[in-house]
Coordinates of N, CA and C in Angstrom, one line a residue:
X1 N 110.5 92.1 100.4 CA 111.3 91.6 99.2 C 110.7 92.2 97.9
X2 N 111.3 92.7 97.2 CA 111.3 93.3 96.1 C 111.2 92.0 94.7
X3 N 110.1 92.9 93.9 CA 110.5 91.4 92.7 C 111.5 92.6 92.0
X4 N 111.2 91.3 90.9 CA 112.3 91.5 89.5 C 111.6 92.6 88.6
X5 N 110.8 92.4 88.9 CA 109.6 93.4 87.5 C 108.6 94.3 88.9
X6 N 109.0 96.0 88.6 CA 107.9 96.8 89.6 C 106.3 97.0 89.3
X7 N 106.6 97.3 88.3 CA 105.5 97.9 87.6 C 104.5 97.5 86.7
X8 N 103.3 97.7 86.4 CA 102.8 96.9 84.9 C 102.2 98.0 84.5
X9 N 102.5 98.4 82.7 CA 102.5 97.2 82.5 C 104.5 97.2 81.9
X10 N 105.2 98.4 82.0 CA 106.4 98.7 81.7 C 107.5 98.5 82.7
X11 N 106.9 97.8 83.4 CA 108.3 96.9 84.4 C 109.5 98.2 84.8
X12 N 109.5 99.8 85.0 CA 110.3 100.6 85.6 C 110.0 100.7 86.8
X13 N 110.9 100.6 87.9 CA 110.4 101.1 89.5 C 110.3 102.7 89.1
X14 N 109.2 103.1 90.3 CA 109.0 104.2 90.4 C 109.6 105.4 90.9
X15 N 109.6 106.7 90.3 CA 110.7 107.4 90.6 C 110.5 108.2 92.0
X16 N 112.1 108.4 93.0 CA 112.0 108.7 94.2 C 111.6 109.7 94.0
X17 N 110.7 110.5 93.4 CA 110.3 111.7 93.8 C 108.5 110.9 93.9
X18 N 108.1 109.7 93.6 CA 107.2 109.5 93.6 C 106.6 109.0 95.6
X19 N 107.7 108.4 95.5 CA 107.6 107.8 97.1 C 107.1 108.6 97.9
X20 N 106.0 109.2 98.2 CA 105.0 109.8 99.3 C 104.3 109.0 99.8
X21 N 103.4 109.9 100.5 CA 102.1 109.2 100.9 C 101.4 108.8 99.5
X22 N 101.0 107.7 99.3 CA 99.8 106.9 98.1 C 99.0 106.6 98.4
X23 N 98.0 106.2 97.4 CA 96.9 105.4 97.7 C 96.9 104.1 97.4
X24 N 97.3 103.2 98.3 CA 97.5 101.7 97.8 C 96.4 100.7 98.5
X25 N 96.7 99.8 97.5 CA 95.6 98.2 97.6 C 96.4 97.4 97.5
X26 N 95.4 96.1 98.1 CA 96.5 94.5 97.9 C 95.4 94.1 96.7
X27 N 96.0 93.3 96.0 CA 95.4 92.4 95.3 C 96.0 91.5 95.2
X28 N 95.6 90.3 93.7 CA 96.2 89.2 93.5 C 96.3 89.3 92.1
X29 N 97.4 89.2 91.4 CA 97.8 89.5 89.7 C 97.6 88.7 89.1
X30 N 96.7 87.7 88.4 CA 96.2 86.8 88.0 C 97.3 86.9 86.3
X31 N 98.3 85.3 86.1 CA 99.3 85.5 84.7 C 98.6 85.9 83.8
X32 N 99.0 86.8 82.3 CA 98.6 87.0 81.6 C 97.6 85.9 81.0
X33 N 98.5 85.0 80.4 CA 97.9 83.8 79.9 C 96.8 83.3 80.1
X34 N 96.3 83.3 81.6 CA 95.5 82.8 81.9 C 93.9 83.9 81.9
X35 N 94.7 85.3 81.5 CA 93.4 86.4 81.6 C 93.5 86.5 80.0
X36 N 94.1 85.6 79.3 CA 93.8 85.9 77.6 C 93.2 84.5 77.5
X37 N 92.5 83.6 77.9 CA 92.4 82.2 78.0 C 91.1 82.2 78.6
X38 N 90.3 83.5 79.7 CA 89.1 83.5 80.0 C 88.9 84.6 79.2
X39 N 89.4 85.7 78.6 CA 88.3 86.4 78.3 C 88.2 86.4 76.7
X40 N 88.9 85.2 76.6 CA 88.6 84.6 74.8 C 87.1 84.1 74.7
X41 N 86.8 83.7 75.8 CA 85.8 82.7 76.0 C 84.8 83.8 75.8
X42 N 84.5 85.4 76.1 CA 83.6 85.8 76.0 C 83.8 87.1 74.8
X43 N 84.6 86.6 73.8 CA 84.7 87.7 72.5 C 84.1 86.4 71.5
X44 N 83.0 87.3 70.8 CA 82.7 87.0 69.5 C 81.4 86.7 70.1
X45 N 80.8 86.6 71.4 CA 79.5 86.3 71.4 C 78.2 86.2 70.7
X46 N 78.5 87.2 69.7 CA 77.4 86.9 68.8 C 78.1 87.4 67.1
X47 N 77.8 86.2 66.8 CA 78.7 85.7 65.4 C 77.7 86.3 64.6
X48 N 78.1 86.6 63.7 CA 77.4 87.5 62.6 C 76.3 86.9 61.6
X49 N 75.3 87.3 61.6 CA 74.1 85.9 61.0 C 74.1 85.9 59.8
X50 N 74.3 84.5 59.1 CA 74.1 84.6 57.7 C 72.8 84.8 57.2
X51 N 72.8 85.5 55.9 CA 72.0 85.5 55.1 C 72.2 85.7 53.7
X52 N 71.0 85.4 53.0 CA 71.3 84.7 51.2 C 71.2 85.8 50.8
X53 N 72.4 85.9 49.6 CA 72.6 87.0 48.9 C 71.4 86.8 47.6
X54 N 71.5 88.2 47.0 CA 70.5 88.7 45.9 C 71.2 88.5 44.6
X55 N 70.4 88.5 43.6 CA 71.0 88.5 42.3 C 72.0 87.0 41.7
X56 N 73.0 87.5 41.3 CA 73.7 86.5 40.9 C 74.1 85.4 42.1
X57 N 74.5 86.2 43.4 CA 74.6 84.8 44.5 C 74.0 84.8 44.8
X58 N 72.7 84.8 44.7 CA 71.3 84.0 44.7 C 70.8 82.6 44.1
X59 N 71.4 83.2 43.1 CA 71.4 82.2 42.0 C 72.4 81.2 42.1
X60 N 73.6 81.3 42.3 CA 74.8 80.3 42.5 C 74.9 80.0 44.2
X61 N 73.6 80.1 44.7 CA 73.4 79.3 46.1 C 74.7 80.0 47.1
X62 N 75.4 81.4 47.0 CA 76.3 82.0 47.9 C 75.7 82.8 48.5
X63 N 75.9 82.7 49.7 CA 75.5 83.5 50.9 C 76.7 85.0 51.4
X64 N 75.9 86.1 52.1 CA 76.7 86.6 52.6 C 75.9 86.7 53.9
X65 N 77.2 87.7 54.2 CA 76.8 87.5 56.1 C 76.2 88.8 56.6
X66 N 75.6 88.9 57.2 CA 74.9 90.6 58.0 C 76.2 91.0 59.2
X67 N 76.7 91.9 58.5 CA 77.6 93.0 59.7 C 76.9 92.7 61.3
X68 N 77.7 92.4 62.1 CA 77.7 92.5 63.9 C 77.5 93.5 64.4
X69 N 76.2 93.6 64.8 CA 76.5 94.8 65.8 C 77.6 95.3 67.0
X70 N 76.9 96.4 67.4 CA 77.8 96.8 69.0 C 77.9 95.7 69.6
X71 N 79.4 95.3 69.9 CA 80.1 94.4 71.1 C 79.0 94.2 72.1
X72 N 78.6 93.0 72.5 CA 77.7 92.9 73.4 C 77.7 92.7 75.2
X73 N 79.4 92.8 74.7 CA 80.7 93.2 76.4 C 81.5 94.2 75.9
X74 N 82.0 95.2 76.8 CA 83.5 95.2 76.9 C 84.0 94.9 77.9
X75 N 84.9 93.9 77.3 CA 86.1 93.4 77.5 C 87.2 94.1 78.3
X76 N 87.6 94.1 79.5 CA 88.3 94.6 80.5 C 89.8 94.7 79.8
X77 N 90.7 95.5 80.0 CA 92.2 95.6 79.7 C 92.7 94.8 80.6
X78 N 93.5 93.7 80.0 CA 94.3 92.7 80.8 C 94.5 93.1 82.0
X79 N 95.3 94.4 82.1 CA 96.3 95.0 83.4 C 95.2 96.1 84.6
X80 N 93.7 95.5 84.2 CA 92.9 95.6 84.9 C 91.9 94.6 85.7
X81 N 92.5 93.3 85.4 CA 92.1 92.3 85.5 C 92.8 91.4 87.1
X82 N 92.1 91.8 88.3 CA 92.7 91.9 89.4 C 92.0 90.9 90.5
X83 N 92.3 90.1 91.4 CA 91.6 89.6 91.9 C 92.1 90.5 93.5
X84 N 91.2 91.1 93.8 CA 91.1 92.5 94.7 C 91.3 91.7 96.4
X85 N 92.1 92.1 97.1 CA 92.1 91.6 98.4 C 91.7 93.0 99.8
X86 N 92.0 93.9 99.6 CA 91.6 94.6 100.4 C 92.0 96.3 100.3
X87 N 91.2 97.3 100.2 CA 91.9 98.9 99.7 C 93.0 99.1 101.5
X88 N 93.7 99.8 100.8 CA 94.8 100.3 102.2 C 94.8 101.9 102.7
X89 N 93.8 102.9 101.6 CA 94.0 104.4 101.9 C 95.5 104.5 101.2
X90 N 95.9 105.8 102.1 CA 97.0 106.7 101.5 C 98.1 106.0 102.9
X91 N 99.0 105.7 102.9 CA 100.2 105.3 103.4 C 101.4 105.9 103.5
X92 N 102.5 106.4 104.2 CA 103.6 107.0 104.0 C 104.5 105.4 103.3
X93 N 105.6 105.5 103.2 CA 106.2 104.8 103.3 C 107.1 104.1 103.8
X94 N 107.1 104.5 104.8 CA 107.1 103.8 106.5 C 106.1 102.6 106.7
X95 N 105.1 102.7 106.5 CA 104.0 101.8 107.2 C 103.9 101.5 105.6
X96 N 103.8 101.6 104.8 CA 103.9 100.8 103.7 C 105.4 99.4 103.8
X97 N 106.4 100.2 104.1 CA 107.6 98.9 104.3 C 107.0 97.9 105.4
X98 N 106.3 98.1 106.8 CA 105.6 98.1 108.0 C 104.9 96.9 107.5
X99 N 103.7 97.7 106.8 CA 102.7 96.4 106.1 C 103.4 94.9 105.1
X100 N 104.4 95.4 104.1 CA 104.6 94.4 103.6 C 105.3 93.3 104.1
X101 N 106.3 94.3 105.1 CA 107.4 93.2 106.3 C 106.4 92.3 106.5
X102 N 105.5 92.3 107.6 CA 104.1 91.8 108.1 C 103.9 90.7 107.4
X103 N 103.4 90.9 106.4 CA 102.1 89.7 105.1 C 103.8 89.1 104.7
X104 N 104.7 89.7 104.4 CA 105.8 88.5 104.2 C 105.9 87.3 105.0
X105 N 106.2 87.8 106.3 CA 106.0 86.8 107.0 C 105.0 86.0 107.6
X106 N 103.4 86.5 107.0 CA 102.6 85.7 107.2 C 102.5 84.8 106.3
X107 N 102.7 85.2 105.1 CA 103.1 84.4 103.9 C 103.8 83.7 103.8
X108 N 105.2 83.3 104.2 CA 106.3 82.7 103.8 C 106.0 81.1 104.4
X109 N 105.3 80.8 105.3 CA 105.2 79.3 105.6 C 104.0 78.7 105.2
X110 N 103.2 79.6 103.8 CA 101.7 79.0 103.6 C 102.0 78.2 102.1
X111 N 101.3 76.8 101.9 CA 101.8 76.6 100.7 C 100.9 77.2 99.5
X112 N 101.2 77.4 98.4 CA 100.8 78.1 97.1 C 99.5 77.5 96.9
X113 N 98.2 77.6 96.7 CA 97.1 77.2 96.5 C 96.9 77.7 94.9
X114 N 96.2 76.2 94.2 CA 96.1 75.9 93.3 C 94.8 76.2 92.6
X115 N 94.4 77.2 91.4 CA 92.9 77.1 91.5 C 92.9 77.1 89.5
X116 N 91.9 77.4 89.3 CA 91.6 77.5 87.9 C 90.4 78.2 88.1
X117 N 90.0 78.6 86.6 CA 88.6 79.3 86.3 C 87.8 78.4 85.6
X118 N 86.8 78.8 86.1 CA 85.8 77.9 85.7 C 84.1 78.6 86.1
X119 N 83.0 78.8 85.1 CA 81.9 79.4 86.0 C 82.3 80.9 85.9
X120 N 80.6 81.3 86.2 CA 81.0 83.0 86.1 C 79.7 83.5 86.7
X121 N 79.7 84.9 87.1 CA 78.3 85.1 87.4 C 78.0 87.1 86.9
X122 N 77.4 87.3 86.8 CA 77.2 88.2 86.1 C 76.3 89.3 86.8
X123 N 77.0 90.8 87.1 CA 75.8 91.8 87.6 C 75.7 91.8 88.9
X124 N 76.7 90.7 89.6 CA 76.4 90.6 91.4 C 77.7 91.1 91.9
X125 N 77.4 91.8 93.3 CA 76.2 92.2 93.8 C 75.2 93.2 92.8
X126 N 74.3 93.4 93.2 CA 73.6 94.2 92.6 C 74.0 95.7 92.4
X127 N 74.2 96.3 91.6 CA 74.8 97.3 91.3 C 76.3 97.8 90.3
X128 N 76.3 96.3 90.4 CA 78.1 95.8 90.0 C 77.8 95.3 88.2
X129 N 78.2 96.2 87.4 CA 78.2 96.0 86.1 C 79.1 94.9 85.3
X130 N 79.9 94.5 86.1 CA 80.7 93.5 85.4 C 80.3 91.8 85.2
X131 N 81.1 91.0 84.3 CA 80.8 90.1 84.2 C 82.3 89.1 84.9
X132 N 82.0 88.6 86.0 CA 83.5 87.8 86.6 C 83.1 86.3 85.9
X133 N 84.9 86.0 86.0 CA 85.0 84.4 86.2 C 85.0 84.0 87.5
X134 N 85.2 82.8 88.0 CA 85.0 82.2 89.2 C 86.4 81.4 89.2
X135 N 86.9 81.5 90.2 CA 88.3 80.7 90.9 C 88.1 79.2 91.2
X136 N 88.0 78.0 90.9 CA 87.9 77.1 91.8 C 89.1 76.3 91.6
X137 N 88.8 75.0 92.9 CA 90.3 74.7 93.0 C 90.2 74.5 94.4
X138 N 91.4 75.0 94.4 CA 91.7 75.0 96.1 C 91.6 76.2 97.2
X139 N 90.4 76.9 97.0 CA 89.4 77.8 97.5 C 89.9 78.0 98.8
X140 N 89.6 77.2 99.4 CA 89.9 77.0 100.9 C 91.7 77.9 101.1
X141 N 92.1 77.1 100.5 CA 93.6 77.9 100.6 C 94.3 79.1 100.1
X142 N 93.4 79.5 99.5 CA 93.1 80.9 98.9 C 92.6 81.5 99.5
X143 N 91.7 81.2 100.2 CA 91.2 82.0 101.6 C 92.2 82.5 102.7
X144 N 92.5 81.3 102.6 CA 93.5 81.0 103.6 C 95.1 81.9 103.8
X145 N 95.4 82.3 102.2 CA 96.3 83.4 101.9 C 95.9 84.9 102.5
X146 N 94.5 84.6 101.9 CA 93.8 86.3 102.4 C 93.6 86.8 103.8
X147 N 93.2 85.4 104.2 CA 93.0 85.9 105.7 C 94.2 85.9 106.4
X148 N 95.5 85.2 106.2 CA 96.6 85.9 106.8 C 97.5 87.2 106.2
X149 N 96.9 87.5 105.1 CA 97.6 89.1 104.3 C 96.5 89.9 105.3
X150 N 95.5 89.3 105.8 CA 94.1 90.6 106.3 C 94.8 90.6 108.1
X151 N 94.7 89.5 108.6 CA 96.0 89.4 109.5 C 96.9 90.1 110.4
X152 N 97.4 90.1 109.0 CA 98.9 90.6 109.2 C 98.6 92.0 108.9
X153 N 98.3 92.8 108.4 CA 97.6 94.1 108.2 C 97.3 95.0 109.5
X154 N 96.1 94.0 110.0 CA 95.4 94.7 111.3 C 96.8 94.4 112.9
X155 N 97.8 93.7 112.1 CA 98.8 93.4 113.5 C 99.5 94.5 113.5
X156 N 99.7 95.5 112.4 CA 100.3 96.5 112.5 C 100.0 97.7 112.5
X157 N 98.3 97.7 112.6 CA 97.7 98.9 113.3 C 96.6 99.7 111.7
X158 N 97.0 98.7 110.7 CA 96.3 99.4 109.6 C 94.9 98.8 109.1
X159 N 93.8 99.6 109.0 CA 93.0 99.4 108.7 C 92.7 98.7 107.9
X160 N 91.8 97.0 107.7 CA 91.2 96.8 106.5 C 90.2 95.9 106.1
X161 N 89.7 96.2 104.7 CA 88.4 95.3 105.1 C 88.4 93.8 104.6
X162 N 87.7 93.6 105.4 CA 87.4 91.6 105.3 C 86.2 91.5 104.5
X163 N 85.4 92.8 103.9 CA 84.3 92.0 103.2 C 84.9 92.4 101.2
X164 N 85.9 92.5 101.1 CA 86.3 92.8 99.5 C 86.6 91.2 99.4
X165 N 87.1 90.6 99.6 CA 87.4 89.4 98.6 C 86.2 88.6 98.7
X166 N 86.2 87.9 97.0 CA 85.0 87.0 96.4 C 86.4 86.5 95.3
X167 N 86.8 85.5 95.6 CA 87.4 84.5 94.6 C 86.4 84.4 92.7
X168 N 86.7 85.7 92.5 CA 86.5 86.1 90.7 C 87.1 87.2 90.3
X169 N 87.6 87.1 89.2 CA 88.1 87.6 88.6 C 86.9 88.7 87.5
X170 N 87.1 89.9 87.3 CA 86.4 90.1 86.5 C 87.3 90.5 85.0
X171 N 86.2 90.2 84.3 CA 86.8 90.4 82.5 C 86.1 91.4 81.7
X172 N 84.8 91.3 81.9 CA 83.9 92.3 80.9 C 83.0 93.4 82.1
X173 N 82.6 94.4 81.3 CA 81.5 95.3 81.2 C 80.3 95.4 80.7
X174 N 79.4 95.7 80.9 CA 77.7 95.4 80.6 C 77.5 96.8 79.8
X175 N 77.0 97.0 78.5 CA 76.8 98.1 77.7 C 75.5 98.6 77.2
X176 N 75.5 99.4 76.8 CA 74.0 99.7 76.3 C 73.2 98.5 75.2
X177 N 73.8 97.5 74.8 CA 73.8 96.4 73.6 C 73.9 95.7 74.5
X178 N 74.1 95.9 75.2 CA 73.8 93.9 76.3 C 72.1 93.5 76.3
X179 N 72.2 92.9 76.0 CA 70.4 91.4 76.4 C 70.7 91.5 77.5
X180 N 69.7 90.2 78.2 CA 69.9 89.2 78.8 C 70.3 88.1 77.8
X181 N 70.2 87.7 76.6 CA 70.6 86.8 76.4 C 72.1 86.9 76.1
X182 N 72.8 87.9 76.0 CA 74.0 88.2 76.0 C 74.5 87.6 77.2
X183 N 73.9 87.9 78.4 CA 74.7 87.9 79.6 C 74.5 86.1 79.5
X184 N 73.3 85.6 79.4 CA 73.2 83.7 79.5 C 74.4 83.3 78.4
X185 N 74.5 84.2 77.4 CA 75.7 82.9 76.6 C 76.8 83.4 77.1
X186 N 76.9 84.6 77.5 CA 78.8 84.6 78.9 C 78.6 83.8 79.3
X187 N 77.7 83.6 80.6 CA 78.1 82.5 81.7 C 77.7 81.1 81.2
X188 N 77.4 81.0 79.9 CA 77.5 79.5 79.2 C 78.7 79.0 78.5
X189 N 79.4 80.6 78.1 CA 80.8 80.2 77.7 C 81.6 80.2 78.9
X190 N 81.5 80.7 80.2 CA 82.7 80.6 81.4 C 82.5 79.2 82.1
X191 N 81.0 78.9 81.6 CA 80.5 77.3 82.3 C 81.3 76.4 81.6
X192 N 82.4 76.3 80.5 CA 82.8 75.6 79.9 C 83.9 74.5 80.3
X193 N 84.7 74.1 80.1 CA 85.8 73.0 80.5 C 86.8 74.4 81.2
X194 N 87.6 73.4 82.3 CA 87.6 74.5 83.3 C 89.2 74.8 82.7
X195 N 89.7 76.6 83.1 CA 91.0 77.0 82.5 C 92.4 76.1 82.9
X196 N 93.5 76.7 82.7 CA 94.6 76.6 82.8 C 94.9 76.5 84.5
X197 N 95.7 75.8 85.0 CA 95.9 75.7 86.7 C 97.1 76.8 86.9
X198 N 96.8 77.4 88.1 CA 97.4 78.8 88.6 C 97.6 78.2 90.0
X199 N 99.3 78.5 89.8 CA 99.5 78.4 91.8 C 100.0 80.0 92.3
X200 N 98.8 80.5 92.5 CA 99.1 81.4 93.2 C 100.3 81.8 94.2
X201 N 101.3 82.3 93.6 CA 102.6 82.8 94.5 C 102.9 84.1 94.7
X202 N 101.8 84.8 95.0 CA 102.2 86.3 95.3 C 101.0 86.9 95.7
X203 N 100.8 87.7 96.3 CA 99.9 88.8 96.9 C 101.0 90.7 96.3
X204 N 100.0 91.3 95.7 CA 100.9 92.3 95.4 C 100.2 93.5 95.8
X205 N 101.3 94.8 96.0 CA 101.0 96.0 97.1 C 101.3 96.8 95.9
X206 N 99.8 97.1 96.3 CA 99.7 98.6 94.6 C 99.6 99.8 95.0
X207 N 99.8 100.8 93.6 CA 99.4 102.1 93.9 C 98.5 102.3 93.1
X208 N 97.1 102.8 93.6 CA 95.9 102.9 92.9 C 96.0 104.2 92.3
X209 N 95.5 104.2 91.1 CA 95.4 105.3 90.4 C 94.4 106.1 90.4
X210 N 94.2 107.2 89.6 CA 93.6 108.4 89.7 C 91.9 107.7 89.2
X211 N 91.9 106.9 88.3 CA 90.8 106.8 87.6 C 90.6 104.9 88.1
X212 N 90.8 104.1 88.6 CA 90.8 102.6 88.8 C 89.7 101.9 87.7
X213 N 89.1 103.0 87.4 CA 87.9 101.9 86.5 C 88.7 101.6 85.1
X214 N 89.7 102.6 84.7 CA 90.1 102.8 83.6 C 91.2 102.2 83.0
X215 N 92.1 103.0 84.4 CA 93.8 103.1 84.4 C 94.4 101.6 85.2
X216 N 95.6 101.2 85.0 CA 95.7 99.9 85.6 C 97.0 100.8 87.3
X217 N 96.6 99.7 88.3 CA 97.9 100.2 89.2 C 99.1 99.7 89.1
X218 N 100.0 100.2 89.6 CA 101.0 99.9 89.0 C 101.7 99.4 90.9
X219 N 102.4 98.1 90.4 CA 102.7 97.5 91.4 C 104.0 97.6 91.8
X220 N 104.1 98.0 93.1 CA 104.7 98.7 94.3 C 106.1 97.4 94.6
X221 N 105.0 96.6 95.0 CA 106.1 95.2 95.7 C 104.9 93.6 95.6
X222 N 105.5 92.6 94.9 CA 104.9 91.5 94.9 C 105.4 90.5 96.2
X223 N 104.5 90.5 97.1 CA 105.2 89.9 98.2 C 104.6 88.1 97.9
X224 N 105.8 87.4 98.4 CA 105.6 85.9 97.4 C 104.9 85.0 98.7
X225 N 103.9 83.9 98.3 CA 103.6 82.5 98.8 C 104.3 81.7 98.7
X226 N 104.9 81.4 100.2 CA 105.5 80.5 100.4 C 106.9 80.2 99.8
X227 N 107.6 79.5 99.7 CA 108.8 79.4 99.3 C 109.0 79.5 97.5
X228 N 109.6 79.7 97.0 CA 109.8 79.4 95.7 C 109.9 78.3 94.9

C-alpha cells in the first residue's frame, strides 16, 4: 500500500527512471511535532552569562550580557531524525514489492503502540557521537512491531539484522565545544516531563542516500499498523 505523501521532505514519488536496484532501510518516521518538541529541549543549553556593564551602566545598575559561545550540540535536521529498524542492502524491485507485501501483512492485525519521549542517554554505545531521546510507553509493543517487520523480512529470504533497534530517537551531535557538563544538562533537559503521545502507525521502506549522516532518505512506501 502506497501512502499519500512518497517522499520527505518534498512529498514527489520518485521518477521511473529511478526504480533500480537501491539501497534501502526500514525505519520508523517519528511526526514532526513531536521531533520539534524534543529537540527544543536541548537548544539554548547554555544561556549567555550576565555581566555588569562599565561606565554609565555601571552606574545606573544596567547589566549587559557576554556573547554565547559555540553551540554546545548540533542539532540533527528534523528529516534525519529516524527511529532505525533494520538496513536491507541494495534490492531490485521485485523483492522490494516482495518485502513490503510481507511486513504488510504482518502488520495489519497488530494494534498501534503508544509511546512518548521521555529520558535520554548520551555517547552510547561507545563510539556513537550522538545524543538520543528515549521512547517509553508501550515498549513492549513496539517491539513487538519490529520483531514482526524483522519476521516478515527473513520469511522472504532477505537478510536482516535484529541487533539495530534501541527504542531512541536521536536529535543532536557532540562537537568540539561539548563538556561533560554540556552532555549532564541534555540529559537533565530530556529527563524532563515526558513528550507529546505518539501511536505509532507506520513502519517505512527507504532509499538511503549517498551520505546518511547528512542527507535525509527519502521514503519509498509507508507500510501502516494495523487498521486505520
Amino acid at each position: 500500500m502506497l501512502a499519500p505523501s512518497w517522499c520527505v521532505p518534498d512529498h514527489r514519488p520518485p521518477a521511473a527512471s529511478s526504480l533500480r536496484d537501491v539501497l534501502l532501510h526500514l525505519a520508523v518516521v517519528p511526526p514532526p511535532a513531536l521531533v520539534d518538541e524534543a529537540s527544543a529541549l536541548l537548544r539554548d543549553l547554555r544561556a549567555p552569562a550576565p555581566a555588569r556593564g562599565g561606565g554609565v551602566g555601571r552606574l545606573l545598575g544596567r547589566s549587559r550580557t557576554t556573547p554565547a559561545g559555540p553551540a554546545p550540540l548540533d542539532l540533527l535536521d528534523p528529516d534525519l531524525v529516524l527511529l532505525p529498524v533494520t538496513p536491507l542492502g541494495n534490492l531490485t524491485p521485485r523483492d522490494a514489492r516482495r518485502l513490503a507485501a510481507a511486513v504488510t501483512a504482518a502488520l495489519a492485525p497488530l494494534p498501534r503502540p503508544v509511546v512518548r519521549t521521555h529520558g535520554g542517554v548520551a555517547l552510547e554505545p561507545i563510539g556513537d557521537d550522538r545524543v538520543q531521546v528515549r521512547l517509553v510507553g508501550d515498549e513492549a509493543g513496539l517491539r513487538t512491531v519490529v520483531s514482526a517487520t524483522l519476521g516478515a523480512i527473513e520469511q522472504v529470504g532477505i537478510f536482516c539484522d535484529r541487533r539495530v533497534f534501541r527504542p531512541l530517537l536521536p536529535l543532536a551531535r557532540v562537537n568540539e565545544a561539548t563538556t561533560e557538563a554540556d552532555l549532564e544538562a541534555a540529559l537533565a533537559a530530556l529527563d524532563g516531563p515526558e513528550g507529546r503521545p505518539w501511536a505509532v502507525d507506520h513502519v517505512a521502506l527507504l532509499q538511503r542516500p549517498a551520505d546518511a549522516r547528512t542527507q535525509p532518505s527519502r521514503v519509498v512506501e509507508r507500510i501502516p499498523v494495523g487498521a486505520p
